[in-house]
Amino acid sequence: MYSFVRSILSQLHFDEYILFMDNDIYRSFYAKEMLQPSYSIYYRRDNLISTYWQKHAPRLEPMLCKKCDLIVANSIQLAEAVQSYNQNCYDIGQGLDLSKYDHQTNYPVPEDLSAIQRPVVGYVGWITSRRLDADLIYEIAAKCPDITFAMVGGEDDYFRTHKLHTLNNVIFLGEKPQVEVPSYVAHFDICINPQKVNEITIGNYPRKIDEYLALGKPVIATRTKTMSIFDKHVWNCSNADEYVKAIREALQENTPEAIQERIRFAHTHTWENSVNKMYSYINL
């Protein structure tokens, strides 16, 4: 593989180049030695804890971090987790393409949302027990019988059989084509991200938060270290009672000024800003 890369570099007359390894350990472990870049960067955007990574990642990732010139991550927690291996390690934030979430677009009301009781608190994404706290959602919904909770996305087996399906004010709308998702978000009154706090989610950058905010929506989410960057724009909660309190506040405090500030903040999370942060650390 690297013989081929070297031949292409030669054809392009790339005599000096930066090696960028995107959360790749196995194929990239000897890339620095084989390609001899001017500068090497390891981009860490996930905790490598799935079965695929468990055999070798705990041993190889620290070694890879030590021999790279720079480590960058898309969340505070992901950067801090490997900073002891390489002090030249920084959080550069997350870049997103929010062009599909345009607050000036008049999104049509999805047919399966049109007749349900309002207000509507909504979630979009894969509905999985690995990332979402089903018991937390149940407790919140049970304490808010006057509010409809709409869950948009495919469910795993755990959620399909959960007691959430016994609540009259919780509706599961199924998986939708990606092109339709902004219409659902646009017609929620409040958006939530009731994630389970575990080793998968603890350092995860939840891009859906920016998608929610880009449409000006009040957002309520589970508190994590990564979510602290949204503190001024999102209700971050630790339990069901805090969620219920935040829902009541959000329904009362959705001012035009708050909506515009959410939109502005979401659009600070661009790829341009993220890459510029990375360049600033390269040039230290």
CSV table of C-alpha atoms in Angstrom, one decimal:
chain,number,residue,atom,x,y,z
A,1,MET,CA,0.0,0.0,0.0
A,2,TYR,CA,2.7,2.5,1.0
A,3,SER,CA,4.8,1.6,-2.1
A,4,PHE,CA,1.8,2.7,-4.2
A,5,VAL,CA,1.5,5.9,-2.1
A,6,ARG,CA,5.2,6.7,-2.5
A,7,SER,CA,4.9,6.3,-6.3
A,8,ILE,CA,2.0,8.7,-6.4
A,9,LEU,CA,3.8,11.2,-4.2
A,10,SER,CA,6.7,11.0,-6.6
A,11,GLN,CA,4.5,11.6,-9.7
A,12,LEU,CA,2.9,14.6,-8.0
A,13,HIS,CA,6.4,15.9,-7.0
A,14,PHE,CA,5.3,16.1,-3.4
A,15,ASP,CA,8.7,16.4,-1.8
A,16,GLU,CA,7.4,17.8,1.5
A,17,TYR,CA,4.0,16.7,2.9
A,18,ILE,CA,2.0,16.3,6.0
A,19,LEU,CA,0.8,12.8,7.0
A,20,PHE,CA,-2.7,12.9,8.5
A,21,MET,CA,-4.0,9.7,10.1
A,22,ASP,CA,-7.7,9.8,10.7
A,23,ASN,CA,-8.4,7.6,13.7
A,24,ASP,CA,-6.5,4.9,12.0
A,25,ILE,CA,-4.1,2.7,13.9
A,26,TYR,CA,-3.6,-0.7,12.2
A,27,ARG,CA,-2.8,0.5,8.7
A,28,SER,CA,-1.1,3.7,9.8
A,29,PHE,CA,1.1,2.4,12.6
A,30,TYR,CA,4.2,2.3,10.4
A,31,ALA,CA,3.1,5.0,8.0
A,32,LYS,CA,5.5,7.6,9.4
A,33,GLU,CA,8.5,5.4,9.0
A,34,MET,CA,7.5,4.3,5.5
A,35,LEU,CA,6.4,7.6,4.1
A,36,GLN,CA,8.9,9.9,5.9
A,37,PRO,CA,6.6,13.0,6.0
A,38,SER,CA,7.7,16.4,7.1
A,39,TYR,CA,5.1,16.3,9.8
A,40,SER,CA,2.7,13.7,11.2
A,41,ILE,CA,-0.7,14.2,12.7
A,42,TYR,CA,-2.9,11.6,14.5
A,43,TYR,CA,-6.6,12.7,14.5
A,44,ARG,CA,-8.6,11.1,17.3
A,45,ARG,CA,-12.3,11.4,16.9
A,46,ASP,CA,-13.5,8.2,18.7
A,47,ASN,CA,-12.8,6.2,21.7
A,48,LEU,CA,-11.5,2.9,20.3
A,49,ILE,CA,-13.5,0.6,22.5
A,50,SER,CA,-15.5,-1.6,20.1
A,51,THR,CA,-14.7,-5.3,19.7
A,52,TYR,CA,-12.8,-4.5,16.5
A,53,TRP,CA,-10.3,-2.4,18.4
A,54,GLN,CA,-10.0,-4.1,21.8
A,55,LYS,CA,-7.3,-6.6,21.0
A,56,HIS,CA,-4.6,-4.2,19.8
A,57,ALA,CA,-5.7,-0.6,20.3
A,58,PRO,CA,-4.9,-0.3,24.0
A,59,ARG,CA,-1.3,-1.2,23.1
A,60,LEU,CA,-0.9,0.4,19.7
A,61,GLU,CA,-2.6,3.8,20.2
A,62,PRO,CA,-0.3,5.1,22.9
A,63,MET,CA,2.7,4.0,20.8
A,64,LEU,CA,1.4,5.8,17.8
A,65,CYS,CA,0.6,9.0,19.8
A,66,LYS,CA,4.2,9.1,21.1
A,67,LYS,CA,5.8,9.0,17.6
A,68,CYS,CA,3.5,11.6,16.0
A,69,ASP,CA,4.3,15.3,15.9
A,70,LEU,CA,0.8,16.4,16.8
A,71,ILE,CA,-2.4,14.8,18.2
A,72,VAL,CA,-5.7,16.5,17.5
A,73,ALA,CA,-9.2,15.5,18.6
A,74,ASN,CA,-12.7,16.7,18.1
A,75,SER,CA,-13.6,16.9,21.8
A,76,ILE,CA,-12.0,17.9,25.1
A,77,GLN,CA,-12.3,14.4,26.6
A,78,LEU,CA,-10.8,12.6,23.6
A,79,ALA,CA,-7.8,14.9,23.7
A,80,GLU,CA,-7.2,14.6,27.5
A,81,ALA,CA,-7.4,10.8,27.3
A,82,VAL,CA,-4.1,10.6,25.3
A,83,GLN,CA,-2.4,13.8,26.4
A,84,SER,CA,-0.1,11.8,28.7
A,85,TYR,CA,1.4,10.1,25.7
A,86,ASN,CA,2.1,13.3,23.8
A,87,GLN,CA,1.9,16.8,25.3
A,88,ASN,CA,1.4,18.3,21.8
A,89,CYS,CA,-2.2,17.3,21.9
A,90,TYR,CA,-5.2,19.6,21.4
A,91,ASP,CA,-9.0,19.7,20.9
A,92,ILE,CA,-9.7,21.4,17.6
A,93,GLY,CA,-13.5,21.0,17.7
A,94,GLN,CA,-15.8,19.5,15.2
A,95,GLY,CA,-16.5,20.6,11.7
A,96,LEU,CA,-19.9,20.2,10.1
A,97,ASP,CA,-21.8,20.8,6.9
A,98,LEU,CA,-25.0,22.5,8.1
A,99,SER,CA,-26.3,23.5,4.6
A,100,LYS,CA,-29.2,21.0,4.9
A,101,TYR,CA,-30.3,22.7,8.2
A,102,ASP,CA,-31.2,26.2,7.0
A,103,HIS,CA,-33.4,28.2,9.3
A,104,GLN,CA,-34.6,30.3,6.4
A,105,THR,CA,-36.1,27.2,4.6
A,106,ASN,CA,-39.8,26.6,4.9
A,107,TYR,CA,-39.7,22.9,5.6
A,108,PRO,CA,-42.9,20.9,5.0
A,109,VAL,CA,-44.6,19.4,8.0
A,110,PRO,CA,-44.0,15.6,7.8
A,111,GLU,CA,-47.3,13.8,7.5
A,112,ASP,CA,-46.8,11.6,10.6
A,113,LEU,CA,-46.2,14.8,12.7
A,114,SER,CA,-49.1,16.8,11.4
A,115,ALA,CA,-51.9,15.4,13.6
A,116,ILE,CA,-50.1,14.8,16.9
A,117,GLN,CA,-50.7,16.7,20.0
A,118,ARG,CA,-48.3,19.6,20.7
A,119,PRO,CA,-45.9,20.6,22.1
A,120,VAL,CA,-43.5,18.1,20.6
A,121,VAL,CA,-40.2,17.1,22.1
A,122,GLY,CA,-38.2,15.3,19.5
A,123,TYR,CA,-35.1,13.1,18.9
A,124,VAL,CA,-33.6,12.1,15.6
A,125,GLY,CA,-30.9,9.4,15.2
A,126,TRP,CA,-30.3,5.7,15.7
A,127,ILE,CA,-32.3,4.7,18.7
A,128,THR,CA,-29.9,2.3,20.4
A,129,SER,CA,-29.4,1.2,24.0
A,130,ARG,CA,-25.6,1.6,23.5
A,131,ARG,CA,-26.1,5.4,23.3
A,132,LEU,CA,-29.5,6.4,24.6
A,133,ASP,CA,-30.9,6.0,28.1
A,134,ALA,CA,-34.4,4.4,27.6
A,135,ASP,CA,-35.2,4.5,31.3
A,136,LEU,CA,-34.4,8.2,31.5
A,137,ILE,CA,-36.7,8.9,28.5
A,138,TYR,CA,-39.4,6.9,30.1
A,139,GLU,CA,-39.2,8.8,33.4
A,140,ILE,CA,-39.2,12.2,31.6
A,141,ALA,CA,-42.2,11.3,29.4
A,142,ALA,CA,-44.1,9.8,32.3
A,143,LYS,CA,-43.7,13.1,34.2
A,144,CYS,CA,-44.9,15.2,31.2
A,145,PRO,CA,-48.1,13.5,30.1
A,146,ASP,CA,-49.2,16.8,28.3
A,147,ILE,CA,-46.2,16.7,26.0
A,148,THR,CA,-45.7,14.4,23.0
A,149,PHE,CA,-42.2,12.8,22.7
A,150,ALA,CA,-41.4,11.9,19.1
A,151,MET,CA,-38.5,9.5,18.4
A,152,VAL,CA,-37.3,9.4,14.8
A,153,GLY,CA,-34.9,6.6,13.8
A,154,GLY,CA,-34.5,2.9,13.7
A,155,GLU,CA,-34.7,1.1,17.0
A,156,ASP,CA,-32.5,-1.7,18.3
A,157,ASP,CA,-34.1,-4.8,20.0
A,158,TYR,CA,-33.8,-3.3,23.4
A,159,PHE,CA,-35.9,-0.3,22.5
A,160,ARG,CA,-38.4,-2.2,20.6
A,161,THR,CA,-39.4,-4.1,23.7
A,162,HIS,CA,-39.0,-1.3,26.2
A,163,LYS,CA,-41.9,-0.1,28.3
A,164,LEU,CA,-41.6,3.3,26.5
A,165,HIS,CA,-44.0,1.8,24.0
A,166,THR,CA,-46.7,1.6,26.7
A,167,LEU,CA,-46.8,5.4,27.1
A,168,ASN,CA,-49.5,7.2,25.1
A,169,ASN,CA,-47.4,10.3,24.7
A,170,VAL,CA,-44.4,8.6,23.2
A,171,ILE,CA,-44.4,7.9,19.5
A,172,PHE,CA,-41.8,6.0,17.4
A,173,LEU,CA,-41.8,7.2,13.8
A,174,GLY,CA,-39.2,4.9,12.4
A,175,GLU,CA,-36.2,5.4,10.3
A,176,LYS,CA,-36.4,8.2,7.7
A,177,PRO,CA,-34.3,9.1,4.6
A,178,GLN,CA,-31.6,11.6,5.6
A,179,VAL,CA,-33.1,14.2,3.2
A,180,GLU,CA,-36.3,14.2,5.3
A,181,VAL,CA,-34.7,14.6,8.7
A,182,PRO,CA,-34.4,18.4,8.7
A,183,SER,CA,-38.2,18.7,8.3
A,184,TYR,CA,-38.7,16.7,11.5
A,185,VAL,CA,-36.3,18.8,13.4
A,186,ALA,CA,-37.9,22.0,12.0
A,187,HIS,CA,-41.3,21.0,13.4
A,188,PHE,CA,-40.2,19.9,16.9
A,189,ASP,CA,-40.8,22.4,19.6
A,190,ILE,CA,-37.8,21.2,21.6
A,191,CYS,CA,-35.0,18.8,20.6
A,192,ILE,CA,-33.3,16.3,23.0
A,193,ASN,CA,-30.3,14.1,23.2
A,194,PRO,CA,-30.9,11.9,26.3
A,195,GLN,CA,-27.8,9.8,25.9
A,196,LYS,CA,-26.5,7.2,28.2
A,197,VAL,CA,-23.2,8.2,29.8
A,198,ASN,CA,-20.7,5.4,29.1
A,199,GLU,CA,-17.3,4.9,27.6
A,200,ILE,CA,-18.8,5.2,24.1
A,201,THR,CA,-20.6,8.5,24.6
A,202,ILE,CA,-18.4,10.2,27.3
A,203,GLY,CA,-16.0,11.8,24.7
A,204,ASN,CA,-18.4,11.7,21.8
A,205,TYR,CA,-19.1,15.0,19.9
A,206,PRO,CA,-22.8,14.9,19.3
A,207,ARG,CA,-23.2,16.5,15.9
A,208,LYS,CA,-26.9,16.4,16.1
A,209,ILE,CA,-26.7,19.2,18.7
A,210,ASP,CA,-25.4,21.6,16.1
A,211,GLU,CA,-28.0,20.4,13.6
A,212,TYR,CA,-30.8,21.1,16.2
A,213,LEU,CA,-29.3,24.6,17.0
A,214,ALA,CA,-28.8,25.5,13.4
A,215,LEU,CA,-32.6,25.5,13.1
A,216,GLY,CA,-32.9,27.6,16.2
A,217,LYS,CA,-34.4,24.9,18.4
A,218,PRO,CA,-34.2,24.8,22.2
A,219,VAL,CA,-32.0,21.8,23.0
A,220,ILE,CA,-31.9,19.7,26.1
A,221,ALA,CA,-29.1,17.1,26.5
A,222,THR,CA,-27.4,14.9,29.0
A,223,ARG,CA,-24.4,16.5,30.7
A,224,THR,CA,-20.9,15.3,29.7
A,225,LYS,CA,-17.5,17.0,29.5
A,226,THR,CA,-17.9,17.4,25.8
A,227,MET,CA,-21.3,19.0,26.2
A,228,SER,CA,-19.8,21.7,28.4
A,229,ILE,CA,-18.9,23.7,25.2
A,230,PHE,CA,-22.6,24.1,24.6
A,231,ASP,CA,-23.4,25.3,28.2
A,232,LYS,CA,-24.5,28.8,27.2
A,233,HIS,CA,-26.8,27.5,24.4
A,234,VAL,CA,-28.2,24.2,25.7
A,235,TRP,CA,-29.9,22.9,28.8
A,236,ASN,CA,-27.4,20.3,30.1
A,237,CYS,CA,-29.1,17.9,32.6
A,238,SER,CA,-28.0,15.1,34.8
A,239,ASN,CA,-31.4,13.4,35.7
A,240,ALA,CA,-35.1,13.3,34.8
A,241,ASP,CA,-36.1,16.1,37.1
A,242,GLU,CA,-33.6,18.4,35.5
A,243,TYR,CA,-34.9,17.4,32.1
A,244,VAL,CA,-38.5,18.1,33.1
A,245,LYS,CA,-37.6,21.5,34.5
A,246,ALA,CA,-35.6,22.4,31.4
A,247,ILE,CA,-38.5,21.4,29.1
A,248,ARG,CA,-40.9,23.7,31.0
A,249,GLU,CA,-38.3,26.5,30.9
A,250,ALA,CA,-37.6,26.0,27.2
A,251,LEU,CA,-41.3,26.2,26.3
A,252,GLN,CA,-41.5,29.6,28.0
A,253,GLU,CA,-38.1,31.1,27.0
A,254,ASN,CA,-38.0,30.6,23.3
A,255,THR,CA,-37.4,34.2,22.3
A,256,PRO,CA,-36.4,35.5,18.8
A,257,GLU,CA,-33.1,36.6,20.3
A,258,ALA,CA,-32.4,33.1,21.7
A,259,ILE,CA,-33.2,31.5,18.4
A,260,GLN,CA,-30.8,33.7,16.5
A,261,GLU,CA,-28.0,33.1,19.0
A,262,ARG,CA,-28.4,29.3,18.7
A,263,ILE,CA,-28.2,29.6,14.9
A,264,ARG,CA,-25.1,31.8,15.1
A,265,PHE,CA,-23.3,29.5,17.6
A,266,ALA,CA,-24.0,26.3,15.5
A,267,HIS,CA,-22.4,27.9,12.5
A,268,THR,CA,-19.1,28.5,14.4
A,269,HIS,CA,-18.5,24.8,14.2
A,270,THR,CA,-17.3,24.7,10.6
A,271,TRP,CA,-14.6,22.6,9.0
A,272,GLU,CA,-12.8,25.8,8.2
A,273,ASN,CA,-12.6,26.8,11.8
A,274,SER,CA,-11.5,23.3,12.9
A,275,VAL,CA,-8.7,23.1,10.3
A,276,ASN,CA,-7.5,26.6,11.1
A,277,LYS,CA,-7.1,25.5,14.7
A,278,MET,CA,-5.1,22.5,13.6
A,279,TYR,CA,-2.9,24.7,11.4
A,280,SER,CA,-2.3,27.1,14.4
A,281,TYR,CA,-0.9,24.1,16.4
A,282,ILE,CA,1.3,22.9,13.5
A,283,ASN,CA,2.8,26.4,13.3
A,284,LEU,CA,3.6,26.7,17.0
